[in-house]
Amino acid sequence: MMNIQFADRMNNVHKSFIREILKATVNPEVISFAGGLPNPASFPVEAVQEATQKVLNDDGSSVLQYSTTEGYLPLRQYIAERYLKKKGIIIDPYEILITSGSQQGLDLIGKVLLNKNDDIILEEPGYLGAIQALSIFEPKFHTVPLRDDGVDINSLKEVLNKCNPKLFYAVPNFQNPSGITYTAQNREGVANILKNTDTIFVEDDPYGELRFIGEHVPPMKTYLGDNVILLGSFSKIVAPGMRLGWICAKREIMEKLIIAKQASDLHTNYFSQRIVYQYLVDNDIDNHIKKITELYREQRNCMVSMIEKYFPKEVKSTKPEGGMFLWATLPEGFSALELFDIASKQNVAFVPGDPFYITKKGINTMRLNYTNSTEEKIEEGIKRLSAAINQLIK
Amino acid sequence: MMNIQFADRMNNVHKSFIREILKATVNPEVISFAGGLPNPASFPVEAVQEATQKVLNDDGSSVLQYSTTEGYLPLRQYIAERYLKKKGIIIDPYEILITSGSQQGLDLIGKVLLNKNDDIILEEPGYLGAIQALSIFEPKFHTVPLRDDGVDINSLKEVLNKCNPKLFYAVPNFQNPSGITYTAQNREGVANILKNTDTIFVEDDPYGELRFIGEHVPPMKTYLGDNVILLGSFSKIVAPGMRLGWICAKREIMEKLIIAKQASDLHTNYFSQRIVYQYLVDNDIDNHIKKITELYREQRNCMVSMIEKYFPKEVKSTKPEGGMFLWATLPEGFSALELFDIASKQNVAFVPGDPFYITKKGINTMRLNYTNSTEEKIEEGIKRLSAAINQLIK
């Protein structure tokens, strides 16, 4: 019998706890706020069908051939133009790399930047996919807590006083899991602290376009320029099954990212790149995004008002202005994991905060997704969850 | 100005030399045998169009949603059934993971198995994509030379006498770059040496179905069972732009591969998985493969006969029974890189052997691709190349 010695790095990485939870929600009786899926009603099925016909009719076999590691240039030009139009930031298409979802961006960033035990900063709570992807490279994690307006500035200063982190990974818009968006003032504060350091700000922005209340806030790249690596994705505004995201980084870093991408999978699915590009030029994407945000606003409003109606007053929760998640906090000392067990028996599911924290235990927070349930389900689910909470805390 | 410290691993990995060469062949006057592309005439454009319509009509938005890390189960079942039917090997669909091309399989294998300085074995010459992907994990490379019948058995024994390699990566069918196929006897010899070791045989088989002369030889997995990780790909039998490959590995390894895949890009493009599956069940893939091999046999026959007609007798070359490449050897002491420079001026290109060797320099071998040129181009290209060879060696 062969004796297999796995790589040390695999000791740090585990199966997504969320994916394990999702298995518990397959039962159709369960109302699940646990997932993180966009609402499939928002997927442009017919337009994708038309775009596919068009690229196959016009360019036939060439859309099925191998392609360049960097990605389809017109698609990268489209992304650059949209950044200029929507955010007022200038990005050279040659500083954009198309990736297999923005998750792959995290893997490539880890590959090119991280040695074992390098210091890096994450938000707490932080995005689970980033914790997973970066753990592979065995860095030393430091965390800065999130407050309602963004990063806790003093904590960030403290981390930077004691070490020289390679990067700070964050989701400044409608963060996953908390739904929090950094205010302009908070962004400026973070930028002022980082701008004379060697710490690269990795700005992950999958939800930025999904704002349904309030005004867009400038990206961190506006404040920090080339010291930012910016990640984007078509998963939330077109369709996630296509696995299309991108990284923007200055040339010096981009050269390394391209080498790492080539070693990782040669290039991103070219067929999908061509289809999504065709879809983008043939359709009014702003109008499409407007439809998505209107849909999500209704779902968010419903969950917020049901929480106000049913949840015990001791439970606090955010009122997100965009994105897909709402964040609720039980009174101090209560465990969201325990609540999960009680709630499961009442056929309602959510994600306990625990996997989003790197070191803390006994977490009293939880993530609720509202984009994948009807208003009826949201009302019934929040009722059940309230009953579970009352059972736990009273 | 920020000071960026890249990860140490990036010192070992370079841009593909071949991709750099390909840039020199953009000039339409150049006849290029340098590429490694399947012939696009073989891509099933209309059938892919029909399959796309069908999955979007039948399953609408669900084919555009996020999906499982493991890959679409019916596609994995199809792959398992085909292994049983074509090769007589039993593989459980739960021991198959769908990857973004088999190149990603290499990245995942490196992730789960390789610590820095772990010993591994490669063929010499070896597949460049594997050298790139595995270099990221900073192993200690050992090489075993290839002979006409496969691996040099004594060299393999020598390597295993001096260390305990984690894996032996090889392409036993129509190897890239050499076109060599291991005989059944050679496979048995390799298996006998490996079977009581802890060395995993990584059997990469992208070209196995492209045999146009002679009989199929049993896969290494037949001899070594669970000690093999088997890689496969739809790139050469359906279309490479879809980036669909797979890894077969026993459960113990598969569990780790799934975690690494999740961290790397969540899952492979689901839209393409559904389309390719639909294509496979609605079409006669064996008949399609027959058309590809007939096309490639004509192209191979043309190149072989032109070489016989024009090349100086001092140059030796293989007569591949399948796959996409032919391997030529200049007389001892002559450099294929020098020949490349002379040939470029005559508007003909190939890949000098150098990048396929890990340590050797002054290489006198070269890779010629025949699947991407018409018979007229092959004749004219071989004529030009012969003139260049004569200029070099005479």
XYZ file of N, CA and C in Angstrom, chain A residues 156-265:
330
model
N -5.963 48.940 12.203
C -5.104 48.888 11.022
C -3.730 49.495 11.342
N -3.745 50.630 12.038
C -2.472 51.243 12.449
C -1.638 50.297 13.304
N -2.297 49.656 14.229
C -1.586 48.724 15.123
C -0.897 47.606 14.346
N -1.634 47.019 13.400
C -1.032 45.933 12.606
C 0.203 46.464 11.860
N 0.057 47.637 11.271
C 1.173 48.190 10.483
C 2.339 48.640 11.356
N 2.071 48.883 12.605
C 3.167 49.215 13.521
C 4.030 48.008 13.852
N 3.413 46.844 13.835
C 4.174 45.672 14.276
C 4.733 44.822 13.138
N 4.263 45.052 11.912
C 4.823 44.270 10.798
C 4.652 45.025 9.484
N 5.154 44.407 8.408
C 5.158 45.041 7.092
C 4.400 44.121 6.127
N 3.056 44.156 6.182
C 2.275 43.165 5.426
C 2.433 43.322 3.921
N 2.462 42.198 3.233
C 2.551 42.216 1.773
C 1.277 42.776 1.168
N 0.138 42.420 1.761
C -1.124 42.882 1.186
C -2.207 42.989 2.243
N -3.197 43.768 1.903
C -4.421 43.896 2.695
C -5.561 43.560 1.746
N -6.205 42.424 1.985
C -7.316 42.000 1.137
C -8.630 42.492 1.742
N -9.444 43.156 0.930
C -10.710 43.692 1.450
C -11.788 43.754 0.369
N -13.028 43.805 0.827
C -14.199 43.943 -0.049
C -14.930 45.216 0.393
N -14.510 46.398 -0.103
C -15.041 47.655 0.441
C -16.513 47.930 0.114
N -17.065 47.261 -0.905
C -18.475 47.471 -1.258
C -19.317 46.256 -0.899
N -20.329 46.481 -0.007
C -21.306 45.427 0.307
C -20.583 44.119 0.613
N -19.723 44.225 1.592
C -18.807 43.141 1.900
C -19.512 41.798 2.133
N -18.855 40.757 1.743
C -19.257 39.391 2.079
C -18.351 38.960 3.223
N -18.875 38.694 4.415
C -20.270 38.392 4.725
C -21.096 39.551 5.285
N -20.503 40.673 5.665
C -21.222 41.618 6.533
C -22.178 42.570 5.824
N -22.040 42.720 4.499
C -22.862 43.695 3.789
C -22.397 45.135 3.963
N -21.350 45.347 4.762
C -20.858 46.702 5.064
C -20.162 47.330 3.855
N -20.369 48.659 3.677
C -19.648 49.435 2.662
C -18.828 50.507 3.359
N -17.558 50.618 2.988
C -16.713 51.657 3.591
C -17.217 53.026 3.130
N -17.330 53.971 4.020
C -17.659 55.339 3.619
C -16.446 55.955 2.918
N -16.700 57.097 2.218
C -15.594 57.793 1.541
C -14.548 58.222 2.565
N -15.032 58.668 3.705
C -14.106 59.118 4.755
C -13.233 57.964 5.254
N -13.853 56.825 5.445
C -13.106 55.652 5.903
C -12.069 55.237 4.853
N -12.467 55.273 3.588
C -11.529 54.912 2.511
C -10.312 55.832 2.535
N -10.592 57.111 2.689
C -9.503 58.083 2.722
C -8.579 57.792 3.903
N -9.183 57.459 5.034
C -8.398 57.132 6.222
C -7.510 55.911 5.991
N -8.083 54.886 5.407
C -7.306 53.672 5.109
C -6.173 54.012 4.136
N -6.503 54.787 3.114
C -5.506 55.141 2.095
C -4.363 55.947 2.710
N -4.697 56.871 3.571
C -3.649 57.688 4.197
C -2.676 56.843 5.001
N -3.197 55.825 5.631
C -2.319 54.943 6.411
C -1.442 54.087 5.500
N -2.044 53.619 4.395
C -1.310 52.660 3.545
C -0.362 53.322 2.560
N -0.591 54.606 2.232
C 0.060 55.116 1.019
C 1.577 55.186 1.074
N 2.156 55.270 2.240
C 3.619 55.270 2.287
C 4.203 53.937 2.764
N 3.414 52.890 2.646
C 3.893 51.558 3.037
C 4.137 50.714 1.783
N 4.629 49.493 1.978
C 4.779 48.545 0.871
C 3.614 47.555 0.830
N 2.524 47.893 1.495
C 1.367 46.990 1.542
C 0.440 47.259 0.352
N 0.248 46.244 -0.466
C -0.655 46.359 -1.615
C -2.097 46.182 -1.126
N -2.981 47.080 -1.530
C -4.397 46.924 -1.184
C -5.065 46.098 -2.278
N -5.556 44.923 -1.911
C -6.271 44.075 -2.871
C -7.760 44.362 -2.716
N -8.283 45.095 -3.700
C -9.666 45.582 -3.657
C -10.554 44.646 -4.460
N -11.289 43.816 -3.764
C -12.173 42.850 -4.417
C -13.555 43.482 -4.507
N -14.087 43.566 -5.733
C -15.335 44.319 -5.909
C -16.371 43.569 -6.744
N -16.810 42.416 -6.268
C -17.797 41.674 -7.061
C -19.203 42.267 -7.000
N -19.470 43.042 -5.937
C -20.854 43.511 -5.712
C -21.044 44.993 -5.982
N -19.959 45.702 -6.335
C -19.995 47.167 -6.430
C -21.131 47.721 -7.275
N -21.472 46.996 -8.353
C -22.518 47.510 -9.243
C -23.917 47.251 -8.685
N -24.003 46.472 -7.621
C -25.327 46.088 -7.100
C -25.807 47.049 -6.014
N -25.600 48.351 -6.208
C -26.101 49.325 -5.229
C -27.555 49.663 -5.556
N -28.453 49.530 -4.560
C -29.867 49.848 -4.801
C -30.369 51.018 -3.960
N -29.532 51.491 -3.022
C -29.864 52.672 -2.217
C -28.588 53.509 -2.109
N -28.747 54.830 -2.108
C -27.596 55.707 -1.855
C -26.697 55.880 -3.067
N -25.556 56.535 -2.824
C -24.654 56.925 -3.910
C -23.399 56.059 -3.935
N -22.886 55.790 -5.145
C -21.616 55.080 -5.274
C -20.501 55.840 -4.550
N -19.586 55.103 -3.959
C -18.432 55.681 -3.273
C -17.208 55.389 -4.153
N -16.254 56.306 -4.234
C -15.094 56.046 -5.113
C -14.326 54.785 -4.698
N -13.809 54.050 -5.677
C -13.020 52.853 -5.342
C -11.728 53.226 -4.614
N -11.190 52.303 -3.858
C -9.907 52.519 -3.175
C -8.816 52.879 -4.173
N -8.952 52.384 -5.396
C -7.947 52.683 -6.429
C -7.846 54.179 -6.703
N -8.953 54.898 -6.519
C -8.937 56.356 -6.676
C -7.941 56.985 -5.704
N -7.877 56.432 -4.496
C -7.018 56.999 -3.459
C -5.594 56.457 -3.523
N -5.472 55.187 -3.934
C -4.161 54.524 -3.793
C -3.486 54.193 -5.128
N -4.182 54.434 -6.225
C -3.590 54.254 -7.558
C -2.953 52.895 -7.760
N -1.703 52.910 -8.192
C -0.987 51.679 -8.538
C -0.706 50.775 -7.346
N -0.937 51.266 -6.132
C -0.740 50.398 -4.965
C -1.934 49.470 -4.729
N -2.895 49.521 -5.669
C -4.077 48.658 -5.569
C -4.028 47.578 -6.648
N -4.363 46.365 -6.248
C -4.740 45.337 -7.225
C -6.253 45.231 -7.127
N -6.927 45.448 -8.267
C -8.392 45.506 -8.276
C -8.942 44.241 -8.923
N -9.881 43.591 -8.247
C -10.506 42.378 -8.787
C -11.949 42.658 -9.172
N -12.353 42.161 -10.327
C -13.736 42.319 -10.757
C -14.311 41.005 -11.251
N -15.614 40.989 -11.520
C -16.284 39.739 -11.863
C -17.555 39.998 -12.663
N -17.835 39.115 -13.608
C -19.132 39.153 -14.292
C -20.162 38.255 -13.600
N -19.745 37.593 -12.515
C -20.636 36.598 -11.900
C -21.933 37.211 -11.377
N -21.872 38.422 -10.825
C -23.056 38.996 -10.205
C -23.848 39.896 -11.150
N -23.250 40.289 -12.295
C -23.990 41.161 -13.215
C -24.334 40.472 -14.538
N -23.698 39.351 -14.847
C -24.109 38.565 -16.020
C -24.482 37.154 -15.551
N -23.487 36.299 -15.299
C -23.803 34.937 -14.860
C -22.556 34.265 -14.278
N -22.699 33.651 -13.107
C -21.533 33.043 -12.449
C -21.053 31.742 -13.085
N -21.961 31.015 -13.744
C -21.587 29.723 -14.327
C -20.521 29.856 -15.401
N -20.383 31.077 -15.951
C -19.374 31.355 -16.985
C -17.974 31.471 -16.384
N -17.860 31.651 -15.057
C -16.561 31.804 -14.387
C -15.682 32.833 -15.093
N -16.155 34.072 -15.152
C -15.360 35.131 -15.763
C -15.155 36.275 -14.782
N -13.895 36.500 -14.444
C -13.528 37.633 -13.618
C -12.284 38.280 -14.205
N -11.717 39.231 -13.490
C -10.506 39.866 -13.985
C -9.690 40.463 -12.837
N -8.394 40.664 -13.109
C -7.494 41.359 -12.196
C -6.944 42.575 -12.915
N -6.907 43.709 -12.233
C -6.198 44.890 -12.737
C -4.988 45.104 -11.831
N -3.814 45.197 -12.434
C -2.598 45.441 -11.651
C -1.577 46.129 -12.542
N -0.717 46.916 -11.916
C 0.295 47.611 -12.720
C 1.236 46.608 -13.379
N 1.879 47.086 -14.476
C 2.682 46.196 -15.332
C 3.623 45.249 -14.585
N 4.362 45.818 -13.645
C 5.375 45.047 -12.919
C 4.747 43.798 -12.287
N 3.560 43.972 -11.710
C 2.864 42.831 -11.098
C 2.180 41.995 -12.173
N 1.599 42.672 -13.165
C 0.860 41.964 -14.214
C 1.740 40.947 -14.935
N 3.002 41.322 -15.192
C 3.909 40.380 -15.866
C 4.010 39.052 -15.116
N 4.087 39.152 -13.795
C 4.180 37.934 -12.977
C 2.828 37.200 -12.966
N 1.744 37.967 -12.880
C 0.413 37.330 -12.858
C 0.176 36.528 -14.136
N 0.640 37.060 -15.266
C 0.440 36.363 -16.544
C 1.213 35.042 -16.551
N 2.430 35.075 -16.026
C 3.219 33.836 -15.949
C 2.514 32.818 -15.047
N 2.014 33.292 -13.905
C 1.325 32.387 -12.972
C 0.034 31.843 -13.589
N -0.672 32.681 -14.329
C -1.918 32.252 -14.990
C -1.610 31.164 -16.030
N -0.554 31.397 -16.810
C -0.161 30.424 -17.831
C 0.160 29.070 -17.195
N 0.870 29.100 -16.089
C 1.208 27.859 -15.390
C -0.033 27.210 -14.775
N -1.026 28.012 -14.430
C -2.203 27.493 -13.713
C -3.231 26.835 -14.625
N -3.526 27.452 -15.768
C -4.515 26.846 -16.682
C -4.425 27.376 -18.122
